């Protein structure tokens, strides 16, 4: 019996809170992230996977991401804003479950601080399909 250990990475869901009552978010995965809050290393990119159930129908979806630093929301640019190109098959149907997949690039020039990431996905009417917040710590 060959008991070779298979190298496999388990993704642990992270702790998050809601900034909107829209949609139902079941799981948020940030990878790689082995700590709470996630430590994000400068110059690296992290994958984000939000499993949610939509409360509405929508043809489009657009992500809006902010870093909340000392209570002030600062735009946090992500490479692909279009949710329909981020693992979601549009049009979005009501009461359907989706995995929203995107990446969070951490630029080298970001300060090494703790902040809260606020991630919104907006529908045709600029209302939230979901809005979640999770704490992170940027490290060098
Ligand atoms: C996203 O997360 C869900 C729930 O944990 C999981 O079933 C799915 O496989 C994940 N997708 C990817 C691409 O990691």
Short mmCIF file of N, CA and C and ligand atoms in Angstrom, two decimals:
data_model
loop_
_atom_site.label_atom_id
_atom_site.label_comp_id
_atom_site.label_asym_id
_atom_site.label_seq_id
_atom_site.Cartn_x
_atom_site.Cartn_y
_atom_site.Cartn_z
N UNK A 1 0.85 -1.19 0.00
CA UNK A 1 0.00 0.00 0.00
C UNK A 1 0.89 1.24 0.00
N UNK A 2 0.76 2.01 -0.98
CA UNK A 2 1.59 3.20 -1.13
C UNK A 2 0.91 4.40 -0.47
N UNK A 3 1.51 4.86 0.61
CA UNK A 3 0.87 5.96 1.35
C UNK A 3 1.50 7.32 1.03
N UNK A 4 1.77 7.52 -0.22
CA UNK A 4 2.30 8.81 -0.65
C UNK A 4 1.28 9.91 -0.35
N UNK A 5 1.78 10.96 0.25
CA UNK A 5 0.86 12.07 0.55
C UNK A 5 0.67 12.92 -0.72
N UNK A 6 -0.54 13.08 -1.07
CA UNK A 6 -0.85 13.88 -2.26
C UNK A 6 -0.84 15.36 -1.85
N UNK A 7 -0.12 16.12 -2.59
CA UNK A 7 -0.04 17.55 -2.28
C UNK A 7 -1.32 18.22 -2.76
N UNK A 8 -2.16 18.54 -1.83
CA UNK A 8 -3.38 19.21 -2.26
C UNK A 8 -3.69 20.37 -1.33
N UNK A 9 -4.17 21.41 -1.92
CA UNK A 9 -4.41 22.64 -1.17
C UNK A 9 -5.90 22.73 -0.84
N UNK A 10 -6.19 22.83 0.44
CA UNK A 10 -7.57 23.01 0.85
C UNK A 10 -7.86 24.50 0.96
N UNK A 11 -8.95 24.88 0.42
CA UNK A 11 -9.35 26.28 0.52
C UNK A 11 -10.36 26.40 1.65
N UNK A 12 -9.98 27.19 2.65
CA UNK A 12 -10.87 27.40 3.78
C UNK A 12 -11.70 28.64 3.55
N UNK A 13 -13.00 28.59 3.78
CA UNK A 13 -13.80 29.80 3.63
C UNK A 13 -13.35 30.86 4.62
N UNK A 14 -13.41 32.10 4.22
CA UNK A 14 -13.01 33.16 5.12
C UNK A 14 -14.23 33.77 5.81
N UNK A 15 -13.94 34.47 6.90
CA UNK A 15 -15.01 35.14 7.64
C UNK A 15 -15.32 36.46 6.94
N UNK A 16 -16.59 36.69 6.70
CA UNK A 16 -16.98 37.93 6.02
C UNK A 16 -18.24 38.48 6.66
N UNK A 17 -18.57 39.73 6.33
CA UNK A 17 -19.83 40.30 6.78
C UNK A 17 -20.54 40.90 5.58
N UNK A 18 -21.80 41.24 5.78
CA UNK A 18 -22.60 41.77 4.67
C UNK A 18 -22.68 43.29 4.73
N UNK A 19 -22.64 43.94 3.55
CA UNK A 19 -22.88 45.38 3.50
C UNK A 19 -24.14 45.65 2.70
N UNK A 20 -24.92 44.62 2.45
CA UNK A 20 -26.18 44.76 1.74
C UNK A 20 -27.01 43.53 2.06
N UNK A 21 -28.32 43.67 2.03
CA UNK A 21 -29.18 42.51 2.28
C UNK A 21 -29.50 41.80 0.97
N UNK A 22 -29.00 42.36 -0.17
CA UNK A 22 -29.28 41.76 -1.47
C UNK A 22 -28.53 40.46 -1.65
N UNK A 23 -29.17 39.52 -2.30
CA UNK A 23 -28.53 38.25 -2.59
C UNK A 23 -28.26 37.46 -1.33
N UNK A 24 -27.87 36.22 -1.52
CA UNK A 24 -27.51 35.38 -0.37
C UNK A 24 -26.14 34.82 -0.65
N UNK A 25 -25.16 35.22 0.15
CA UNK A 25 -23.80 34.73 -0.04
C UNK A 25 -23.59 33.56 0.91
N UNK A 26 -23.16 32.44 0.35
CA UNK A 26 -22.97 31.25 1.17
C UNK A 26 -21.51 31.10 1.60
N UNK A 27 -20.60 31.24 0.65
CA UNK A 27 -19.19 30.98 0.94
C UNK A 27 -18.32 32.02 0.24
N UNK A 28 -17.28 32.46 0.91
CA UNK A 28 -16.27 33.32 0.30
C UNK A 28 -14.91 32.65 0.49
N UNK A 29 -14.25 32.37 -0.63
CA UNK A 29 -12.91 31.79 -0.58
C UNK A 29 -11.90 32.79 -1.13
N UNK A 30 -10.81 32.98 -0.41
CA UNK A 30 -9.69 33.76 -0.91
C UNK A 30 -8.50 32.82 -0.86
N UNK A 31 -7.77 32.73 -1.96
CA UNK A 31 -6.68 31.76 -2.02
C UNK A 31 -5.43 32.37 -2.66
N UNK A 32 -4.23 32.13 -2.12
CA UNK A 32 -3.98 31.42 -0.87
C UNK A 32 -4.22 32.31 0.34
N UNK A 33 -4.83 31.75 1.37
CA UNK A 33 -5.09 32.48 2.61
C UNK A 33 -5.18 31.46 3.72
N UNK A 34 -4.20 31.46 4.63
CA UNK A 34 -4.18 30.48 5.71
C UNK A 34 -4.44 31.10 7.07
N UNK A 35 -4.67 32.41 7.09
CA UNK A 35 -4.85 33.09 8.36
C UNK A 35 -6.12 33.93 8.33
N UNK A 36 -6.60 34.30 9.51
CA UNK A 36 -7.71 35.25 9.62
C UNK A 36 -7.19 36.45 10.39
N UNK A 37 -7.15 37.66 9.85
CA UNK A 37 -7.50 37.97 8.46
C UNK A 37 -6.44 37.47 7.49
N UNK A 38 -6.79 37.39 6.21
CA UNK A 38 -5.85 36.96 5.18
C UNK A 38 -4.67 37.91 5.12
N UNK A 39 -3.49 37.35 5.00
CA UNK A 39 -2.31 38.17 4.76
C UNK A 39 -2.06 38.22 3.27
N UNK A 40 -2.08 39.42 2.73
CA UNK A 40 -1.88 39.59 1.30
C UNK A 40 -0.48 40.16 1.07
N UNK A 41 0.32 39.41 0.35
CA UNK A 41 1.69 39.85 0.09
C UNK A 41 1.74 40.77 -1.12
N UNK A 42 2.47 41.84 -0.96
CA UNK A 42 2.63 42.81 -2.05
C UNK A 42 3.21 42.13 -3.28
N UNK A 43 2.71 42.50 -4.41
CA UNK A 43 3.21 41.95 -5.67
C UNK A 43 2.58 40.62 -6.05
N UNK A 44 1.67 40.11 -5.20
CA UNK A 44 1.02 38.84 -5.51
C UNK A 44 -0.45 39.05 -5.86
N UNK A 45 -1.01 38.06 -6.47
CA UNK A 45 -2.41 38.12 -6.84
C UNK A 45 -3.16 36.98 -6.15
N UNK A 46 -4.35 37.25 -5.69
CA UNK A 46 -5.14 36.28 -4.93
C UNK A 46 -6.41 35.98 -5.68
N UNK A 47 -6.85 34.75 -5.59
CA UNK A 47 -8.11 34.43 -6.25
C UNK A 47 -9.25 34.50 -5.24
N UNK A 48 -10.35 35.03 -5.70
CA UNK A 48 -11.54 35.23 -4.88
C UNK A 48 -12.68 34.44 -5.51
N UNK A 49 -13.40 33.73 -4.70
CA UNK A 49 -14.51 32.90 -5.17
C UNK A 49 -15.69 33.13 -4.22
N UNK A 50 -16.69 33.81 -4.71
CA UNK A 50 -17.88 34.12 -3.90
C UNK A 50 -19.04 33.28 -4.41
N UNK A 51 -19.57 32.43 -3.57
CA UNK A 51 -20.72 31.61 -3.93
C UNK A 51 -21.97 32.31 -3.42
N UNK A 52 -22.83 32.72 -4.35
CA UNK A 52 -24.02 33.48 -3.96
C UNK A 52 -25.24 33.03 -4.74
N UNK A 53 -26.38 33.40 -4.20
CA UNK A 53 -27.66 33.11 -4.82
C UNK A 53 -28.30 34.46 -5.12
N UNK A 54 -28.67 34.67 -6.37
CA UNK A 54 -29.17 35.98 -6.76
C UNK A 54 -30.63 36.17 -6.37
N UNK A 55 -30.95 37.35 -5.88
CA UNK A 55 -32.33 37.67 -5.54
C UNK A 55 -33.09 38.28 -6.71
N UNK A 56 -32.38 38.63 -7.78
CA UNK A 56 -33.00 39.32 -8.92
C UNK A 56 -32.49 38.74 -10.24
N UNK A 57 -33.17 39.16 -11.32
CA UNK A 57 -32.67 38.87 -12.66
C UNK A 57 -31.84 40.04 -13.12
N UNK A 58 -30.83 39.77 -13.93
CA UNK A 58 -30.03 40.87 -14.46
C UNK A 58 -29.30 40.43 -15.72
N UNK A 59 -29.25 41.33 -16.70
CA UNK A 59 -28.51 41.03 -17.93
C UNK A 59 -27.01 41.20 -17.71
N UNK A 60 -26.67 42.15 -16.84
CA UNK A 60 -25.27 42.51 -16.66
C UNK A 60 -24.88 42.38 -15.19
N UNK A 61 -23.58 42.45 -14.94
CA UNK A 61 -23.10 42.55 -13.56
C UNK A 61 -21.73 43.22 -13.58
N UNK A 62 -21.55 44.10 -12.65
CA UNK A 62 -20.30 44.86 -12.60
C UNK A 62 -19.78 44.89 -11.17
N UNK A 63 -18.51 44.57 -11.03
CA UNK A 63 -17.90 44.55 -9.70
C UNK A 63 -17.36 45.92 -9.34
N UNK A 64 -17.58 46.30 -8.10
CA UNK A 64 -17.03 47.54 -7.56
C UNK A 64 -16.34 47.16 -6.25
N UNK A 65 -15.02 47.40 -6.20
CA UNK A 65 -14.24 46.97 -5.03
C UNK A 65 -13.60 48.19 -4.38
N UNK A 66 -13.72 48.24 -3.06
CA UNK A 66 -13.09 49.31 -2.29
C UNK A 66 -12.24 48.71 -1.18
N UNK A 67 -11.21 49.42 -0.82
CA UNK A 67 -10.48 49.12 0.40
C UNK A 67 -10.91 50.17 1.41
N UNK A 68 -11.37 49.75 2.56
CA UNK A 68 -11.79 50.72 3.57
C UNK A 68 -10.66 50.90 4.56
N UNK A 69 -10.07 52.09 4.49
CA UNK A 69 -8.89 52.39 5.30
C UNK A 69 -9.28 53.48 6.29
N UNK A 70 -9.24 53.14 7.58
CA UNK A 70 -9.64 54.07 8.64
C UNK A 70 -11.02 54.66 8.35
N UNK A 71 -11.94 53.81 7.92
CA UNK A 71 -13.32 54.22 7.69
C UNK A 71 -13.58 54.87 6.34
N UNK A 72 -12.52 55.10 5.56
CA UNK A 72 -12.68 55.79 4.28
C UNK A 72 -12.56 54.79 3.13
N UNK A 73 -13.59 54.69 2.26
CA UNK A 73 -13.50 53.77 1.12
C UNK A 73 -12.61 54.32 0.01
N UNK A 74 -11.62 53.55 -0.37
CA UNK A 74 -10.68 53.92 -1.43
C UNK A 74 -10.86 52.90 -2.56
N UNK A 75 -11.01 53.34 -3.83
CA UNK A 75 -11.19 52.37 -4.91
C UNK A 75 -10.02 51.38 -5.00
N UNK A 76 -10.35 50.13 -5.14
CA UNK A 76 -9.37 49.05 -5.20
C UNK A 76 -9.53 48.44 -6.60
N UNK A 77 -8.63 48.77 -7.53
CA UNK A 77 -8.83 48.30 -8.90
C UNK A 77 -8.64 46.80 -9.05
N UNK A 78 -9.54 46.20 -9.82
CA UNK A 78 -9.40 44.78 -10.15
C UNK A 78 -9.33 44.67 -11.68
N UNK A 79 -8.69 43.62 -12.21
CA UNK A 79 -8.47 43.54 -13.66
C UNK A 79 -9.76 43.42 -14.47
N UNK A 80 -10.72 42.65 -13.99
CA UNK A 80 -11.95 42.45 -14.77
C UNK A 80 -13.15 42.88 -13.93
N UNK A 81 -13.79 43.97 -14.38
CA UNK A 81 -14.95 44.48 -13.65
C UNK A 81 -16.24 43.74 -14.04
N UNK A 82 -16.24 43.19 -15.24
CA UNK A 82 -17.45 42.55 -15.75
C UNK A 82 -17.66 41.19 -15.08
N UNK A 83 -18.70 41.11 -14.26
CA UNK A 83 -19.00 39.87 -13.55
C UNK A 83 -19.38 38.75 -14.50
N UNK A 84 -19.93 39.12 -15.68
CA UNK A 84 -20.33 38.12 -16.68
C UNK A 84 -19.12 37.48 -17.34
N UNK A 85 -17.92 38.03 -17.08
CA UNK A 85 -16.67 37.42 -17.56
C UNK A 85 -15.87 36.88 -16.37
N UNK A 86 -16.54 36.72 -15.24
CA UNK A 86 -15.88 36.26 -14.03
C UNK A 86 -16.61 35.05 -13.45
N UNK A 87 -16.81 34.08 -14.30
CA UNK A 87 -17.40 32.82 -13.85
C UNK A 87 -18.92 32.79 -13.82
N UNK A 88 -19.56 33.93 -14.09
CA UNK A 88 -21.02 33.98 -14.05
C UNK A 88 -21.57 33.95 -15.47
N UNK A 89 -22.52 33.07 -15.69
CA UNK A 89 -23.15 33.02 -16.99
C UNK A 89 -24.37 33.94 -16.99
N UNK A 90 -24.27 35.01 -17.79
CA UNK A 90 -25.35 36.00 -17.86
C UNK A 90 -26.28 35.66 -19.01
N UNK A 91 -27.57 36.04 -18.99
CA UNK A 91 -28.20 36.80 -17.91
C UNK A 91 -28.30 36.02 -16.60
N UNK A 92 -28.24 36.78 -15.51
CA UNK A 92 -28.35 36.21 -14.18
C UNK A 92 -29.82 35.93 -13.89
N UNK A 93 -30.08 34.74 -13.39
CA UNK A 93 -31.46 34.36 -13.08
C UNK A 93 -31.71 34.44 -11.58
N UNK A 94 -32.96 34.78 -11.27
CA UNK A 94 -33.38 34.87 -9.88
C UNK A 94 -33.33 33.49 -9.22
N UNK A 95 -32.96 33.46 -7.97
CA UNK A 95 -32.91 32.22 -7.15
C UNK A 95 -31.94 31.20 -7.69
N UNK A 96 -30.99 31.64 -8.52
CA UNK A 96 -29.99 30.71 -9.04
C UNK A 96 -28.67 30.95 -8.31
N UNK A 97 -27.92 29.87 -8.14
CA UNK A 97 -26.66 29.95 -7.43
C UNK A 97 -25.50 30.13 -8.41
N UNK A 98 -24.55 30.99 -8.05
CA UNK A 98 -23.42 31.29 -8.93
C UNK A 98 -22.11 31.27 -8.13
N UNK A 99 -21.03 30.95 -8.84
CA UNK A 99 -19.69 31.12 -8.29
C UNK A 99 -19.05 32.28 -9.02
N UNK A 100 -18.86 33.36 -8.30
CA UNK A 100 -18.19 34.52 -8.87
C UNK A 100 -16.70 34.39 -8.61
N UNK A 101 -15.90 34.41 -9.68
CA UNK A 101 -14.46 34.16 -9.57
C UNK A 101 -13.68 35.35 -10.11
N UNK A 102 -12.78 35.86 -9.30
CA UNK A 102 -11.97 36.97 -9.78
C UNK A 102 -10.63 36.95 -9.07
N UNK A 103 -9.78 37.89 -9.46
CA UNK A 103 -8.49 37.95 -8.79
C UNK A 103 -8.30 39.32 -8.15
N UNK A 104 -7.55 39.31 -7.09
CA UNK A 104 -7.28 40.52 -6.32
C UNK A 104 -5.77 40.77 -6.35
N UNK A 105 -5.32 41.65 -7.26
CA UNK A 105 -3.89 41.91 -7.33
C UNK A 105 -3.46 42.92 -6.27
N UNK A 106 -2.40 42.61 -5.57
CA UNK A 106 -1.89 43.49 -4.52
C UNK A 106 -0.61 44.14 -5.03
N UNK A 107 -0.72 45.41 -5.33
CA UNK A 107 0.42 46.12 -5.93
C UNK A 107 1.52 46.36 -4.90
N UNK A 108 2.75 46.41 -5.42
CA UNK A 108 3.92 46.60 -4.53
C UNK A 108 3.88 47.93 -3.81
N UNK A 109 3.24 48.93 -4.43
CA UNK A 109 3.24 50.26 -3.82
C UNK A 109 2.16 50.43 -2.74
N UNK A 110 1.34 49.41 -2.52
CA UNK A 110 0.34 49.53 -1.47
C UNK A 110 1.02 49.58 -0.10
N UNK A 111 0.45 50.33 0.83
CA UNK A 111 1.05 50.36 2.17
C UNK A 111 0.78 49.05 2.93
N UNK A 112 1.69 48.71 3.83
CA UNK A 112 1.53 47.49 4.63
C UNK A 112 0.62 47.82 5.82
N UNK A 113 -0.68 47.67 5.61
CA UNK A 113 -1.66 48.01 6.64
C UNK A 113 -2.77 46.97 6.68
N UNK A 114 -3.58 47.07 7.73
CA UNK A 114 -4.80 46.28 7.81
C UNK A 114 -5.92 47.10 7.20
N UNK A 115 -6.76 46.48 6.44
CA UNK A 115 -7.91 47.18 5.90
C UNK A 115 -9.04 46.20 5.68
N UNK A 116 -10.19 46.74 5.31
CA UNK A 116 -11.34 45.91 5.02
C UNK A 116 -11.63 46.01 3.53
N UNK A 117 -11.74 44.87 2.88
CA UNK A 117 -12.09 44.86 1.47
C UNK A 117 -13.62 44.79 1.36
N UNK A 118 -14.17 45.73 0.60
CA UNK A 118 -15.61 45.71 0.35
C UNK A 118 -15.82 45.37 -1.11
N UNK A 119 -16.50 44.27 -1.35
CA UNK A 119 -16.66 43.77 -2.72
C UNK A 119 -18.15 43.75 -3.06
N UNK A 120 -18.51 44.58 -4.02
CA UNK A 120 -19.91 44.65 -4.47
C UNK A 120 -20.00 44.10 -5.88
N UNK A 121 -21.08 43.43 -6.18
CA UNK A 121 -21.40 43.09 -7.55
C UNK A 121 -22.77 43.71 -7.83
N UNK A 122 -22.80 44.59 -8.84
CA UNK A 122 -24.02 45.37 -9.11
C UNK A 122 -24.76 44.87 -10.34
N UNK A 123 -26.07 44.99 -10.29
CA UNK A 123 -26.94 44.53 -11.38
C UNK A 123 -27.21 45.65 -12.39
N UNK A 124 -28.13 45.41 -13.31
CA UNK A 124 -28.51 46.39 -14.35
C UNK A 124 -28.88 47.74 -13.77
N UNK A 125 -29.50 47.73 -12.60
CA UNK A 125 -29.99 48.97 -11.98
C UNK A 125 -29.00 49.54 -10.96
N UNK A 126 -27.77 49.07 -11.03
CA UNK A 126 -26.71 49.49 -10.10
C UNK A 126 -27.03 49.16 -8.64
N UNK A 127 -27.91 48.18 -8.46
CA UNK A 127 -28.19 47.68 -7.12
C UNK A 127 -27.29 46.47 -6.87
N UNK A 128 -27.03 46.19 -5.60
CA UNK A 128 -26.14 45.09 -5.29
C UNK A 128 -26.77 43.73 -5.56
N UNK A 129 -26.02 42.90 -6.28
CA UNK A 129 -26.36 41.47 -6.35
C UNK A 129 -25.86 40.82 -5.07
N UNK A 130 -24.69 41.30 -4.63
CA UNK A 130 -24.21 41.02 -3.28
C UNK A 130 -23.26 42.13 -2.89
N UNK A 131 -23.06 42.27 -1.61
CA UNK A 131 -22.03 43.18 -1.10
C UNK A 131 -21.48 42.55 0.17
N UNK A 132 -20.19 42.27 0.15
CA UNK A 132 -19.56 41.63 1.30
C UNK A 132 -18.32 42.41 1.72
N UNK A 133 -17.94 42.22 2.97
CA UNK A 133 -16.72 42.83 3.50
C UNK A 133 -15.90 41.77 4.20
N UNK A 134 -14.60 41.84 3.98
CA UNK A 134 -13.71 40.95 4.75
C UNK A 134 -12.41 41.67 5.05
N UNK A 135 -11.87 41.41 6.24
CA UNK A 135 -10.63 42.08 6.64
C UNK A 135 -9.41 41.40 6.01
N UNK A 136 -8.42 42.20 5.67
CA UNK A 136 -7.15 41.67 5.17
C UNK A 136 -6.00 42.46 5.79
N UNK A 137 -4.83 41.89 5.69
CA UNK A 137 -3.64 42.59 6.14
C UNK A 137 -2.62 42.53 5.01
N UNK A 138 -2.21 43.69 4.55
CA UNK A 138 -1.20 43.74 3.49
C UNK A 138 0.18 43.67 4.14
N UNK A 139 0.98 42.74 3.66
CA UNK A 139 2.33 42.56 4.21
C UNK A 139 3.33 42.56 3.05
N UNK A 140 4.59 42.90 3.40
CA UNK A 140 5.58 42.99 2.31
C UNK A 140 6.17 41.61 2.00
C1 LIG B 1 -15.85 28.11 -5.63
O1 LIG B 1 -16.35 27.78 -4.36
C2 LIG B 1 -17.35 26.78 -4.37
C3 LIG B 1 -17.88 26.62 -2.94
O2 LIG B 1 -16.85 26.41 -2.03
C4 LIG B 1 -16.78 25.49 -4.95
O3 LIG B 1 -17.79 24.50 -5.01
C5 LIG B 1 -16.24 25.76 -6.34
O4 LIG B 1 -15.61 24.60 -6.85
C6 LIG B 1 -15.23 26.90 -6.30
N1 LIG B 1 -14.78 27.19 -7.66
C7 LIG B 1 -13.49 27.32 -7.98
C8 LIG B 1 -13.17 27.58 -9.40
O5 LIG B 1 -12.61 27.26 -7.14
#
